[in-house]
């Protein structure tokens, strides 16, 4: 009788342990994120999109001959698989130009608008581009970032530049 009680208890504890392990959630907060965020279906929170846009634009628009390839490699990891080949070619061509022309680009974002229904965002800011130590461009620009949310993961589809009217 005691063996049956112990066996039943062990079986019961095993079932509870497996249930608890299936219900367990691990919440990871990547280093680049500093706030909590939510993903619900194909929607992500405003805070998450702002952090992701800040990180994405840093990778895409802040580079020098020494950092361009590593920046772009990290950026390409964010792209949707279907868009990867096109983005890879574009960013590696840009890396070649940056290295051969000794170009340094700096982007200072000042406004972000997220259009969740269109899965599109606009990031505006000041772009300064140098060749060597010579300032070649100093303009306000807007970048359009199209994205998709797939299985709770934000994937970049494309980043387009739309220059604004005023230039310095």
mmCIF file of N, CA and C in Angstrom, residues 104-151:
data_model
loop_
_atom_site.group_PDB
_atom_site.id
_atom_site.type_symbol
_atom_site.label_atom_id
_atom_site.label_comp_id
_atom_site.label_asym_id
_atom_site.label_seq_id
_atom_site.Cartn_x
_atom_site.Cartn_y
_atom_site.Cartn_z
ATOM 1 N N UNK A 104 32.450 59.076 -43.907
ATOM 2 C CA UNK A 104 31.895 58.906 -42.566
ATOM 3 C C UNK A 104 30.525 59.563 -42.563
ATOM 4 N N UNK A 105 29.537 58.852 -42.034
ATOM 5 C CA UNK A 105 28.167 59.357 -42.012
ATOM 6 C C UNK A 105 27.676 59.344 -40.568
ATOM 7 N N UNK A 106 27.005 60.419 -40.153
ATOM 8 C CA UNK A 106 26.460 60.523 -38.804
ATOM 9 C C UNK A 106 25.011 60.974 -38.923
ATOM 10 N N UNK A 107 24.128 60.297 -38.169
ATOM 11 C CA UNK A 107 22.698 60.615 -38.201
ATOM 12 C C UNK A 107 22.241 60.946 -36.782
ATOM 13 N N UNK A 108 21.590 62.106 -36.643
ATOM 14 C CA UNK A 108 21.043 62.558 -35.365
ATOM 15 C C UNK A 108 19.521 62.563 -35.476
ATOM 16 N N UNK A 109 18.846 61.494 -35.055
ATOM 17 C CA UNK A 109 17.380 61.460 -35.184
ATOM 18 C C UNK A 109 16.721 62.467 -34.248
ATOM 19 N N UNK A 110 15.645 63.108 -34.738
ATOM 20 C CA UNK A 110 14.930 64.029 -33.858
ATOM 21 C C UNK A 110 13.430 63.790 -33.849
ATOM 22 N N UNK A 111 12.899 62.984 -34.776
ATOM 23 C CA UNK A 111 11.468 62.705 -34.770
ATOM 24 C C UNK A 111 11.204 61.320 -35.344
ATOM 25 N N UNK A 112 10.313 60.584 -34.678
ATOM 26 C CA UNK A 112 9.912 59.262 -35.144
ATOM 27 C C UNK A 112 8.394 59.179 -35.142
ATOM 28 N N UNK A 113 7.851 58.692 -36.241
ATOM 29 C CA UNK A 113 6.409 58.460 -36.342
ATOM 30 C C UNK A 113 6.212 57.012 -36.747
ATOM 31 N N UNK A 114 5.387 56.300 -35.995
ATOM 32 C CA UNK A 114 5.103 54.901 -36.302
ATOM 33 C C UNK A 114 3.647 54.798 -36.739
ATOM 34 N N UNK A 115 3.431 54.210 -37.908
ATOM 35 C CA UNK A 115 2.090 53.984 -38.454
ATOM 36 C C UNK A 115 1.839 52.476 -38.383
ATOM 37 N N UNK A 116 1.290 52.028 -37.256
ATOM 38 C CA UNK A 116 1.124 50.593 -37.027
ATOM 39 C C UNK A 116 0.245 49.929 -38.082
ATOM 40 N N UNK A 117 -0.810 50.608 -38.504
ATOM 41 C CA UNK A 117 -1.729 49.983 -39.459
ATOM 42 C C UNK A 117 -1.069 49.729 -40.816
ATOM 43 N N UNK A 118 -0.118 50.579 -41.197
ATOM 44 C CA UNK A 118 0.600 50.414 -42.468
ATOM 45 C C UNK A 118 1.890 49.618 -42.297
ATOM 46 N N UNK A 119 2.266 49.335 -41.054
ATOM 47 C CA UNK A 119 3.552 48.728 -40.711
ATOM 48 C C UNK A 119 4.685 49.509 -41.386
ATOM 49 N N UNK A 120 4.657 50.802 -41.127
ATOM 50 C CA UNK A 120 5.627 51.734 -41.694
ATOM 51 C C UNK A 120 5.974 52.765 -40.630
ATOM 52 N N UNK A 121 7.226 53.209 -40.656
ATOM 53 C CA UNK A 121 7.671 54.239 -39.721
ATOM 54 C C UNK A 121 8.470 55.286 -40.478
ATOM 55 N N UNK A 122 8.463 56.502 -39.951
ATOM 56 C CA UNK A 122 9.254 57.602 -40.509
ATOM 57 C C UNK A 122 10.202 58.097 -39.419
ATOM 58 N N UNK A 123 11.461 58.223 -39.786
ATOM 59 C CA UNK A 123 12.460 58.735 -38.845
ATOM 60 C C UNK A 123 13.136 59.919 -39.511
ATOM 61 N N UNK A 124 13.032 61.090 -38.890
ATOM 62 C CA UNK A 124 13.639 62.309 -39.430
ATOM 63 C C UNK A 124 14.789 62.740 -38.540
ATOM 64 N N UNK A 125 15.787 63.345 -39.173
ATOM 65 C CA UNK A 125 16.911 63.824 -38.401
ATOM 66 C C UNK A 125 17.959 64.489 -39.265
ATOM 67 N N UNK A 126 19.011 64.932 -38.616
ATOM 68 C CA UNK A 126 20.105 65.617 -39.276
ATOM 69 C C UNK A 126 21.147 64.604 -39.729
ATOM 70 N N UNK A 127 21.554 64.675 -40.989
ATOM 71 C CA UNK A 127 22.594 63.814 -41.535
ATOM 72 C C UNK A 127 23.811 64.669 -41.847
ATOM 73 N N UNK A 128 24.948 64.246 -41.323
ATOM 74 C CA UNK A 128 26.220 64.892 -41.658
ATOM 75 C C UNK A 128 27.125 63.829 -42.268
ATOM 76 N N UNK A 129 27.626 64.143 -43.452
ATOM 77 C CA UNK A 129 28.501 63.209 -44.147
ATOM 78 C C UNK A 129 29.828 63.879 -44.449
ATOM 79 N N UNK A 130 30.898 63.161 -44.155
ATOM 80 C CA UNK A 130 32.248 63.675 -44.329
ATOM 81 C C UNK A 130 33.015 62.759 -45.273
ATOM 82 N N UNK A 131 33.899 63.357 -46.053
ATOM 83 C CA UNK A 131 34.911 62.613 -46.791
ATOM 84 C C UNK A 131 36.231 63.077 -46.207
ATOM 85 N N UNK A 132 36.881 62.166 -45.519
ATOM 86 C CA UNK A 132 38.042 62.590 -44.734
ATOM 87 C C UNK A 132 37.549 63.508 -43.633
ATOM 88 N N UNK A 133 38.070 64.727 -43.610
ATOM 89 C CA UNK A 133 37.626 65.711 -42.623
ATOM 90 C C UNK A 133 36.765 66.804 -43.242
ATOM 91 N N UNK A 134 36.435 66.664 -44.510
ATOM 92 C CA UNK A 134 35.659 67.677 -45.226
ATOM 93 C C UNK A 134 34.173 67.347 -45.138
ATOM 94 N N UNK A 135 33.373 68.301 -44.642
ATOM 95 C CA UNK A 135 31.929 68.133 -44.562
ATOM 96 C C UNK A 135 31.347 68.196 -45.968
ATOM 97 N N UNK A 136 30.731 67.110 -46.407
ATOM 98 C CA UNK A 136 30.167 67.034 -47.756
ATOM 99 C C UNK A 136 28.656 67.248 -47.760
ATOM 100 N N UNK A 137 28.004 66.879 -46.663
ATOM 101 C CA UNK A 137 26.548 67.020 -46.595
ATOM 102 C C UNK A 137 26.146 67.331 -45.175
ATOM 103 N N UNK A 138 25.191 68.245 -45.055
ATOM 104 C CA UNK A 138 24.629 68.627 -43.770
ATOM 105 C C UNK A 138 23.168 68.931 -44.036
ATOM 106 N N UNK A 139 22.305 67.934 -43.933
ATOM 107 C CA UNK A 139 20.908 68.115 -44.328
ATOM 108 C C UNK A 139 19.966 67.380 -43.390
ATOM 109 N N UNK A 140 18.739 67.837 -43.375
ATOM 110 C CA UNK A 140 17.682 67.141 -42.658
ATOM 111 C C UNK A 140 17.061 66.151 -43.628
ATOM 112 N N UNK A 141 16.952 64.908 -43.204
ATOM 113 C CA UNK A 141 16.401 63.866 -44.061
ATOM 114 C C UNK A 141 15.395 63.028 -43.302
ATOM 115 N N UNK A 142 14.499 62.425 -44.057
ATOM 116 C CA UNK A 142 13.522 61.506 -43.496
ATOM 117 C C UNK A 142 13.740 60.142 -44.132
ATOM 118 N N UNK A 143 13.730 59.129 -43.297
ATOM 119 C CA UNK A 143 13.868 57.752 -43.760
ATOM 120 C C UNK A 143 12.563 57.015 -43.483
ATOM 121 N N UNK A 144 12.108 56.262 -44.467
ATOM 122 C CA UNK A 144 10.904 55.453 -44.344
ATOM 123 C C UNK A 144 11.350 54.012 -44.086
ATOM 124 N N UNK A 145 10.836 53.426 -43.029
ATOM 125 C CA UNK A 145 11.176 52.046 -42.683
ATOM 126 C C UNK A 145 9.894 51.214 -42.774
ATOM 127 N N UNK A 146 9.848 50.305 -43.745
ATOM 128 C CA UNK A 146 8.736 49.361 -43.862
ATOM 129 C C UNK A 146 9.124 48.095 -43.117
ATOM 130 N N UNK A 147 8.180 47.545 -42.369
ATOM 131 C CA UNK A 147 8.473 46.365 -41.575
ATOM 132 C C UNK A 147 7.285 45.413 -41.574
ATOM 133 N N UNK A 148 7.521 44.210 -41.091
ATOM 134 C CA UNK A 148 6.466 43.218 -40.907
ATOM 135 C C UNK A 148 6.681 42.575 -39.541
ATOM 136 N N UNK A 149 5.588 42.172 -38.916
ATOM 137 C CA UNK A 149 5.677 41.446 -37.658
ATOM 138 C C UNK A 149 5.301 39.998 -37.961
ATOM 139 N N UNK A 150 6.280 39.105 -37.818
ATOM 140 C CA UNK A 150 6.082 37.690 -38.123
ATOM 141 C C UNK A 150 6.390 36.877 -36.871
ATOM 142 N N UNK A 151 5.389 36.189 -36.373
ATOM 143 C CA UNK A 151 5.549 35.370 -35.158
ATOM 144 C C UNK A 151 6.159 36.170 -34.016
#
